[in-house]
CSV table of C-alpha atoms in Angstrom, one decimal:
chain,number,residue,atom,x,y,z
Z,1,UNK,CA,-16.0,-13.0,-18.9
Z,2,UNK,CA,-13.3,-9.7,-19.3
Z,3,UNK,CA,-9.9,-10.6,-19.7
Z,4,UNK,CA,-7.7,-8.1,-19.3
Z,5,UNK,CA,-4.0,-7.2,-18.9
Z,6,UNK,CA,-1.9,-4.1,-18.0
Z,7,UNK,CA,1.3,-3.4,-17.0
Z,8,UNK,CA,2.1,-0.1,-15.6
Z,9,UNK,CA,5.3,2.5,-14.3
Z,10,UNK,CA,4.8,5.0,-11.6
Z,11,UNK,CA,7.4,7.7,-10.6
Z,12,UNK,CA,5.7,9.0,-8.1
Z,13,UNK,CA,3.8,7.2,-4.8
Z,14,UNK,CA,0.5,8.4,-5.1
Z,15,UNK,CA,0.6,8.1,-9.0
Z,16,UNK,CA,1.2,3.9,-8.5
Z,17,UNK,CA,-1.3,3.7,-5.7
Z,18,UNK,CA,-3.6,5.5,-8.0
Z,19,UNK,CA,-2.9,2.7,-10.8
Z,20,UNK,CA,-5.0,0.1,-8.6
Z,21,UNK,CA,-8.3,1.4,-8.8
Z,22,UNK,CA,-10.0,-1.4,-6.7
Z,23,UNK,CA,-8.5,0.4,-3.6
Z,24,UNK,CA,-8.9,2.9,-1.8
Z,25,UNK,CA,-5.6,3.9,-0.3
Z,26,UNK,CA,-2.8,6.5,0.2
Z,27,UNK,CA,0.4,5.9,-0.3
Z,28,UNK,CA,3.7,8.2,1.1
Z,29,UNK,CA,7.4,8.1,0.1
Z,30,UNK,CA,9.2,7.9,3.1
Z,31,UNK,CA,12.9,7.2,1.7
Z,32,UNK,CA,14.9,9.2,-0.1
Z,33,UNK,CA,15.3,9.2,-3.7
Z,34,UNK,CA,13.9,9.2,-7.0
Z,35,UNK,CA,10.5,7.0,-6.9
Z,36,UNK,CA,10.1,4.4,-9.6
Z,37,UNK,CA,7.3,1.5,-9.2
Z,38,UNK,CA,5.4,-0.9,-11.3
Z,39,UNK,CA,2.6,-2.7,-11.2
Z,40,UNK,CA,1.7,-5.9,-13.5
Z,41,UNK,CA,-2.0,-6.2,-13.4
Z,42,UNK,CA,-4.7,-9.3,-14.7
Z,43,UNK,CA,-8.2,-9.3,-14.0
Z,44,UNK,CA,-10.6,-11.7,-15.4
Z,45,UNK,CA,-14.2,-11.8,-14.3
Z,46,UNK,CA,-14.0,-11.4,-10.9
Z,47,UNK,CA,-10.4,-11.7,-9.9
Z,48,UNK,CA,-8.1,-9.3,-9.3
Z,49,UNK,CA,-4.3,-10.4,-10.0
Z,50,UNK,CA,-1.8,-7.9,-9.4
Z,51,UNK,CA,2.1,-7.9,-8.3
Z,52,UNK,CA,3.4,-4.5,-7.2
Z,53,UNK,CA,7.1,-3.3,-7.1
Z,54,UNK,CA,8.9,0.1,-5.7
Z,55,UNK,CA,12.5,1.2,-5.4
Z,56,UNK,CA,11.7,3.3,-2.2
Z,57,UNK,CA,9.7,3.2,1.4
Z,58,UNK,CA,6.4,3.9,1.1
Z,59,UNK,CA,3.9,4.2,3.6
Z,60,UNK,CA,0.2,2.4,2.6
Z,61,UNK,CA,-3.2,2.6,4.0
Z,62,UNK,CA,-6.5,2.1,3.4
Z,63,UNK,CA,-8.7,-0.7,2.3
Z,64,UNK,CA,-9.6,-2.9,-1.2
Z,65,UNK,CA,-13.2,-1.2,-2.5
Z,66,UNK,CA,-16.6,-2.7,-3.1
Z,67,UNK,CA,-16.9,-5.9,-0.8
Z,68,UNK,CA,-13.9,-8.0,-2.0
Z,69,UNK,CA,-11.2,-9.9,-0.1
Z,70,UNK,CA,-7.6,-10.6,-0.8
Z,71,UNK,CA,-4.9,-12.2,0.1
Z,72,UNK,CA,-1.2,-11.4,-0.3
Z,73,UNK,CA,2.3,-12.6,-0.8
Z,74,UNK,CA,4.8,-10.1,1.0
Z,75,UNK,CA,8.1,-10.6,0.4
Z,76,UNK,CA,10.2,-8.0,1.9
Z,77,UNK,CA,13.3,-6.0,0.3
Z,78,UNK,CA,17.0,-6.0,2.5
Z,79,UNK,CA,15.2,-4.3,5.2
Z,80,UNK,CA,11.9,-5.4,7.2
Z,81,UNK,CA,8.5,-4.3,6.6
Z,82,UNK,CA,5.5,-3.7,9.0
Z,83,UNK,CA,1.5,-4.4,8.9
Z,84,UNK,CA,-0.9,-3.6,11.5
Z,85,UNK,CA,1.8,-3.5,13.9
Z,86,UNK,CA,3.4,-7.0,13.3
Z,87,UNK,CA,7.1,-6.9,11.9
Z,88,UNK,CA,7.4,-8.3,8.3
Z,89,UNK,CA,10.6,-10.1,7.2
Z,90,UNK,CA,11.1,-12.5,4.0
Z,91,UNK,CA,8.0,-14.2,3.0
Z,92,UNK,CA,4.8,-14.0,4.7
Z,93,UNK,CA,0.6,-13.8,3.9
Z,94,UNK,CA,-1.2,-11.1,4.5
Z,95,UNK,CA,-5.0,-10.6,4.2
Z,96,UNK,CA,-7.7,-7.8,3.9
Z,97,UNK,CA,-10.9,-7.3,3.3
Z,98,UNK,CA,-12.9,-4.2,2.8
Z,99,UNK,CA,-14.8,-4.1,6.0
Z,100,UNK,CA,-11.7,-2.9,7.2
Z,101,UNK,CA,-8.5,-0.9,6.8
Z,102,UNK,CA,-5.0,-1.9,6.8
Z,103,UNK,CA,-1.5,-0.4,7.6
Z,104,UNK,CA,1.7,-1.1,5.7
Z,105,UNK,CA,4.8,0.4,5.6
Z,106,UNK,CA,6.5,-1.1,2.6
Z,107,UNK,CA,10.3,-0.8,2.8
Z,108,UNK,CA,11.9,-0.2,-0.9
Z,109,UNK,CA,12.3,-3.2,-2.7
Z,110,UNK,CA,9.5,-5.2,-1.0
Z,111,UNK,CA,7.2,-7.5,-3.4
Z,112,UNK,CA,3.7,-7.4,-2.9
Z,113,UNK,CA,1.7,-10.4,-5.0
Z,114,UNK,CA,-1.6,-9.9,-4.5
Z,115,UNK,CA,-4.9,-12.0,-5.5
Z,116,UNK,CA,-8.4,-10.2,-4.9
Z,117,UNK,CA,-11.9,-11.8,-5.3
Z,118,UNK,CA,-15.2,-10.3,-5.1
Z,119,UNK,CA,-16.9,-11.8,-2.1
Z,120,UNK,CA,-20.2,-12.8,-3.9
Z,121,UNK,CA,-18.1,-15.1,-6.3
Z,122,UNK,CA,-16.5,-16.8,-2.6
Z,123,UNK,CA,-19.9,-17.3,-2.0
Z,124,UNK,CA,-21.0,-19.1,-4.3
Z,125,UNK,CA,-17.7,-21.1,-4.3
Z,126,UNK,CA,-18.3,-22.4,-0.5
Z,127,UNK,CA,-21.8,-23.1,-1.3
Z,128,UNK,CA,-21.3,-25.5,-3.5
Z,129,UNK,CA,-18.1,-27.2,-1.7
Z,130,UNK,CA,-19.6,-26.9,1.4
Z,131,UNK,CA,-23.2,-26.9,1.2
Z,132,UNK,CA,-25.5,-23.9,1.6
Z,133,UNK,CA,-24.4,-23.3,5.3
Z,134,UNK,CA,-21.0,-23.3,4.4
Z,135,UNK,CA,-19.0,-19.7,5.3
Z,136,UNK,CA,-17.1,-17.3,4.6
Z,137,UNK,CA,-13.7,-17.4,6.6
Z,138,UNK,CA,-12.5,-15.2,8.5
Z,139,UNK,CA,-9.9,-12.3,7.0
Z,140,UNK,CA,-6.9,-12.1,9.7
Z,141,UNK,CA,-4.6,-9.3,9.3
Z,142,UNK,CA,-1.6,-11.2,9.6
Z,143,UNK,CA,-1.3,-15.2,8.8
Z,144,UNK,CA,1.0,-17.8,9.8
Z,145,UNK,CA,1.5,-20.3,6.7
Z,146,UNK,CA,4.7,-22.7,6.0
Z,147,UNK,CA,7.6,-21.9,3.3
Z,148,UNK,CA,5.6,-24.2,1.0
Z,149,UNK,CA,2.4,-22.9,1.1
Z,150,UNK,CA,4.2,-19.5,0.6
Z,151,UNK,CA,6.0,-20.8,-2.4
Z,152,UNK,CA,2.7,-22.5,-3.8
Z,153,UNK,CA,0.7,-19.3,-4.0
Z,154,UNK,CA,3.4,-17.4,-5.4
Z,155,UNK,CA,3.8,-19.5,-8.1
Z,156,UNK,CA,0.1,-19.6,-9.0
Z,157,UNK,CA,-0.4,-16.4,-9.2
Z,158,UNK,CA,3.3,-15.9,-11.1
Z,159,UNK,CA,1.8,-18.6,-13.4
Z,160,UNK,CA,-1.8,-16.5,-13.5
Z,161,UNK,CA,0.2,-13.5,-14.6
Z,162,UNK,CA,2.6,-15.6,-17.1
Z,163,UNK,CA,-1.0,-16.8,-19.0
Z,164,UNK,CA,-2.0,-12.6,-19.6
Z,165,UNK,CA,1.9,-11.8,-20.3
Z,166,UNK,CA,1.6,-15.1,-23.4
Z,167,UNK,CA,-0.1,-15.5,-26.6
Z,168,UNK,CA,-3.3,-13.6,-26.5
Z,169,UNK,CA,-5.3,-17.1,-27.4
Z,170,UNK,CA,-4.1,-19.0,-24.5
Z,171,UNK,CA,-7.1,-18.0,-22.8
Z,172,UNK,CA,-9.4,-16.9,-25.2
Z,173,UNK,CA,-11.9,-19.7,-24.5
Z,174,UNK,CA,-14.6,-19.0,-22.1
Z,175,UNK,CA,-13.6,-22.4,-20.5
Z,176,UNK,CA,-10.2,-21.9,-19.8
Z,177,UNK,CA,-11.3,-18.9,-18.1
Z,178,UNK,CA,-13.7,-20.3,-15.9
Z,179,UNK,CA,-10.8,-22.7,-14.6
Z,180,UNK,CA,-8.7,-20.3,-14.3
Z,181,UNK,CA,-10.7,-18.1,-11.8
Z,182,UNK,CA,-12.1,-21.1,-9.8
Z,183,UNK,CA,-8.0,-22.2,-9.4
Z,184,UNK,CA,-7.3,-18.8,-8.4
Z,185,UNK,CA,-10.3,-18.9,-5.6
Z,186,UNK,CA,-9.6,-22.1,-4.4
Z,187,UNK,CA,-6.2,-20.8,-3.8
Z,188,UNK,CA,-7.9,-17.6,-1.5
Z,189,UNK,CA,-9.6,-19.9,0.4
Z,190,UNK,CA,-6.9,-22.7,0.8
Z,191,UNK,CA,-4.9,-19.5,2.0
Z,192,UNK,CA,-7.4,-18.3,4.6
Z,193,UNK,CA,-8.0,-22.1,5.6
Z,194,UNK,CA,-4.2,-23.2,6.0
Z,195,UNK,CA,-2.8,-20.3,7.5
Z,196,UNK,CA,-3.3,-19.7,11.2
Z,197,UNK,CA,-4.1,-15.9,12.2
Z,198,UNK,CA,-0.4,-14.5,14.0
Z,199,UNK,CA,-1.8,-13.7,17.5
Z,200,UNK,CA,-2.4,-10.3,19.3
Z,201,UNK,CA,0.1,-7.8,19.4
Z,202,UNK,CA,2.3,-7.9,23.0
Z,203,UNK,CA,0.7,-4.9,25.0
Z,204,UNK,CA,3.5,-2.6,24.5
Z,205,UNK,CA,3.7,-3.1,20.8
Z,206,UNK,CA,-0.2,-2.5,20.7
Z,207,UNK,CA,0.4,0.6,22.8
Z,208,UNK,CA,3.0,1.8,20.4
Z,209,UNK,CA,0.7,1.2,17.1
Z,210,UNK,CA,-2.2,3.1,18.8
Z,211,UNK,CA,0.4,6.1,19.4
Z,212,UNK,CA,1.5,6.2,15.9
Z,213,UNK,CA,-2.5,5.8,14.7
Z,214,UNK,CA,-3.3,8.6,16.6
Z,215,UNK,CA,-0.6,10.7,16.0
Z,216,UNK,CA,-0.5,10.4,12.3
Z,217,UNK,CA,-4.6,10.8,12.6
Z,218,UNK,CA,-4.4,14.2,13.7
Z,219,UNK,CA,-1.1,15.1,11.5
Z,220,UNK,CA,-3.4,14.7,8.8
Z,221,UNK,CA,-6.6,16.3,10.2
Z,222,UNK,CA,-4.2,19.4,11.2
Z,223,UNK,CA,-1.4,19.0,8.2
Z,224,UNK,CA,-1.9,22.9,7.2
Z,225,UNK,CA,-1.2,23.9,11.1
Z,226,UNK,CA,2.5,24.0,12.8
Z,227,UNK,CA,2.2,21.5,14.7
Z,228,UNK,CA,5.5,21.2,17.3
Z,229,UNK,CA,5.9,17.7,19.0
Z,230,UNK,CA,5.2,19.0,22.1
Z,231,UNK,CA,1.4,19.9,20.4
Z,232,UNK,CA,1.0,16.3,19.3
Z,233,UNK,CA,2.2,14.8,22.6
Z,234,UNK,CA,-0.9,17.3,24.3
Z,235,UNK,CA,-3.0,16.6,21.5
Z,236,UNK,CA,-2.8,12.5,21.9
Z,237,UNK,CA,-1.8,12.2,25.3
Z,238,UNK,CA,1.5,10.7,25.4
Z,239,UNK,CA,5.5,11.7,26.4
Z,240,UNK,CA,8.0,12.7,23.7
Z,241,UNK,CA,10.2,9.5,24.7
Z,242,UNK,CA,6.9,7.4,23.9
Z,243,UNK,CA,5.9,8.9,21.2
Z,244,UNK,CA,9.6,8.7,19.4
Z,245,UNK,CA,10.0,5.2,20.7
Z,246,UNK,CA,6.4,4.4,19.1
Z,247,UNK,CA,7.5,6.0,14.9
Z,248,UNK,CA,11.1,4.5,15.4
Z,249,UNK,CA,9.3,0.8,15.8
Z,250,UNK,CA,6.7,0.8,13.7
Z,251,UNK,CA,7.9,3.3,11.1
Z,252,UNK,CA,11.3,3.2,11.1
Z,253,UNK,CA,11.6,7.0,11.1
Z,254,UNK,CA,11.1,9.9,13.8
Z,255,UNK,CA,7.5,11.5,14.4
Z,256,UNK,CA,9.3,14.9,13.2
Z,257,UNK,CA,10.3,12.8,9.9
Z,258,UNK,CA,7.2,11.5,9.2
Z,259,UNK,CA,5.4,14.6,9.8
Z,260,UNK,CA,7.9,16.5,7.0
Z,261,UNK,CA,7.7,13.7,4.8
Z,262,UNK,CA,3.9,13.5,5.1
Z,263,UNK,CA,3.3,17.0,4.0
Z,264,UNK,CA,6.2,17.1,1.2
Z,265,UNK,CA,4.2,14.1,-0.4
Z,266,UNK,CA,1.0,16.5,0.3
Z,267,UNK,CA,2.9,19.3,-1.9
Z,268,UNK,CA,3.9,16.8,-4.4
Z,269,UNK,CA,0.4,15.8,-5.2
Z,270,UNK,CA,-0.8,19.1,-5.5
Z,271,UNK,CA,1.9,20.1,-7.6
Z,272,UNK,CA,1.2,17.6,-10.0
Z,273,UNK,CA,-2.6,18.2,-9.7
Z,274,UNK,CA,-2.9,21.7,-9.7
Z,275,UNK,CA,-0.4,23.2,-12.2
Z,276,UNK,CA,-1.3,27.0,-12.4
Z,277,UNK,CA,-0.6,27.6,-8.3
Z,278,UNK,CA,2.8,29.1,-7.7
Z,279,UNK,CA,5.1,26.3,-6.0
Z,280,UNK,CA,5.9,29.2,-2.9
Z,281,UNK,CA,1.8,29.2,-2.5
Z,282,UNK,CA,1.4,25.4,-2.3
Z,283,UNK,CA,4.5,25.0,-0.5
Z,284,UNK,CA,3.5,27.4,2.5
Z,285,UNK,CA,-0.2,26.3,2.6
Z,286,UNK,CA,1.9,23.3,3.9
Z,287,UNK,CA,3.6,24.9,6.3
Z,288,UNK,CA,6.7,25.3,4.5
Z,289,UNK,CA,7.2,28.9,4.9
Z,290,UNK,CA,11.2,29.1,4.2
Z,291,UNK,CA,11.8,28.7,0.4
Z,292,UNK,CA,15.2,27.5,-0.1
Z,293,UNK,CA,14.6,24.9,2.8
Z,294,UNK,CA,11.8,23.5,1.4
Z,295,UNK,CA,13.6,22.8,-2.0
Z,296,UNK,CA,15.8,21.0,0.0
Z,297,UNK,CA,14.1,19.3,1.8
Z,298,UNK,CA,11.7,18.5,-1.3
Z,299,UNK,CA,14.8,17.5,-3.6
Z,300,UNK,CA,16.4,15.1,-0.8
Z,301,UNK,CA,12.8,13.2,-0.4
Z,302,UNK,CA,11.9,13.0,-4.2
Z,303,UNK,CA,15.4,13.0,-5.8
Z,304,UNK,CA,13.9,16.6,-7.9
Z,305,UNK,CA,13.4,19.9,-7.3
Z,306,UNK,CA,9.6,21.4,-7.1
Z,307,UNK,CA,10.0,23.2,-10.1
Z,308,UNK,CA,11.1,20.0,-12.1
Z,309,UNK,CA,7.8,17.6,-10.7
Z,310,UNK,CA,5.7,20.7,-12.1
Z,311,UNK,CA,6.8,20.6,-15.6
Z,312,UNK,CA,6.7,17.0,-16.0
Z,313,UNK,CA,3.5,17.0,-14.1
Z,314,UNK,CA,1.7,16.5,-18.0
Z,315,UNK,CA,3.6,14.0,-18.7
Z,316,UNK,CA,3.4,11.9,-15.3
Z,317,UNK,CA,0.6,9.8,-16.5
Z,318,UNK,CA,1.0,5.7,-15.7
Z,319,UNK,CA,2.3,4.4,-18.7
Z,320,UNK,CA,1.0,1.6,-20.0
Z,321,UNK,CA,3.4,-1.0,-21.5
């Protein structure tokens, strides 16, 4: 059974969301300032440990890869968070699963202590607990658990992380391994069990999610177009009051905001990716089509100009601690 540790850095958003390979998922800065972000990583046979840190908004979506589930401790920086719609302030559980994907907006500071466990391993868990009708339960997207229970996982997993951080024979022995892993999926499924599922969103806050899924739907289908609010409010079918009202709840930011922050992050990647296009040429296949703006605009966001993220682009590898 592997036993593995790494700790990594990130300066950039897409560069740390890269650095989890298990899932499949786009971040976006949204705050401005320089980006720095770490992740502390374990995994041992199937288990997935992870605790995830950044210094700035960022915007995360997507799903955990190849039929796994997990479960996670939020705790939220000075200002609140959001997932799926539902407002996130101090502590609170979240839980995914890769038959389907998830929203986030992270604000800077925010904790994310995450455990994830292949679903076969679950399996076979519940089977023998429960007997070979014994289930699976269900993933909710949002979960109401007590302080305590809150407190309990994060020190497990804090504990989990401690043993790969110690003396590299502490868990050298195929046995302590096994315990180690069956303690960490008891946990998932003491979580799923404990916690109730937070209920539906109130109509007008599910209103304003679907706004924002749409709208930033077709942003990103249409990212290399101009694309004016009143375009999007056509496009999706809604007002420019609603629509504003809808990205000022759930993301904390106007639509015209996000929609310059998405495709700065967009130029960013491809800067870093693609080092032998001209910055102008990336920058106005992105609609950017007024140079000295766009720097500004670029710097303000990322805390450097264009020109600095593509000469450090060789060296903007996740380092490995």
């Amino acid at each position: 059974m592997n036993f593995d540790h790494s700790h990594k850095r990130a300066r950039d958003a897409a560069e740390q969301a890269a650095s989890l390979p298990d899932w499949d998922q786009r971040y976006e800065q949204l705050s401005a300032g320089r980006f720095e972000g770490e992740v502390d990583e374990l995994r041992v046979g199937p288990v997935q440990v992870f605790v995830e840190r950044a210094n700035q908004t960022v915007m995360q979506a997507g799903r955990v890869r190849a039929n796994r589930i997990s479960v996670a401790l939020v705790r939220t920086g000075r200002s609140p968070g959001w997932f799926g719609g539902h407002r996130l302030q101090g502590e609170q559980i979240i839980g995914v699963s890769s038959q389907g994907e998830f929203d986030l907006v992270a604000s800077a500071d925010t904790q994310i202590l995450a455990l994830s466990v292949d679903q076969a391993a679950l399996r076979e868990l519940v089977a023998q607990m429960d007997g070979p009708e014994g289930e699976l339960p269900p993933v909710p997207l949002l979960l109401n658990v007590s302080r305590a229970a809150c407190a309990e996982y994060g020190r497990l997993l804090n504990a989990a992380l401690g043993l790969a951080r110690g003396p590299a024979d502490i868990c050298a022995h195929p046995a302590s391994r096994r315990m180690l892993v069956l303690s960490l999926c008891e946990a998932l499924l003491g979580g799923l069990r404990s916690g109730k599922p937070v209920g539906a969103l109130p109509a007008s806050a599910a209103s304003r999610r679907r706004i924002v899924a749409r709208a930033r739907q077709y942003m990103q289908a249409h990212a290399q177009e101009v694309i004016a609010v009143p375009d999007l409010c056509q496009a999706i079918g809604t007002s420019r009051r609603a629509l504003q009202y809808a990205f000022e709840e759930v993301m904390q930011i106007s639509p015209v905001t996000y929609l310059r922050a998405m495709r700065l992050n967009q130029v960013r990647s491809e800067l870093r990716q693609n080092r032998a296009a001209p910055v102008g040429d990336v920058a106005a296949r992105w609609g950017f089509w007024h140079p000295s703006r766009f720097a500004s605009d670029y710097k303000a966001l990322f805390g450097e100009l264009p020109s600095a993220t593509r000469s450090a682009a060789a060296s903007r590898q996740p380092q490995a601690a």
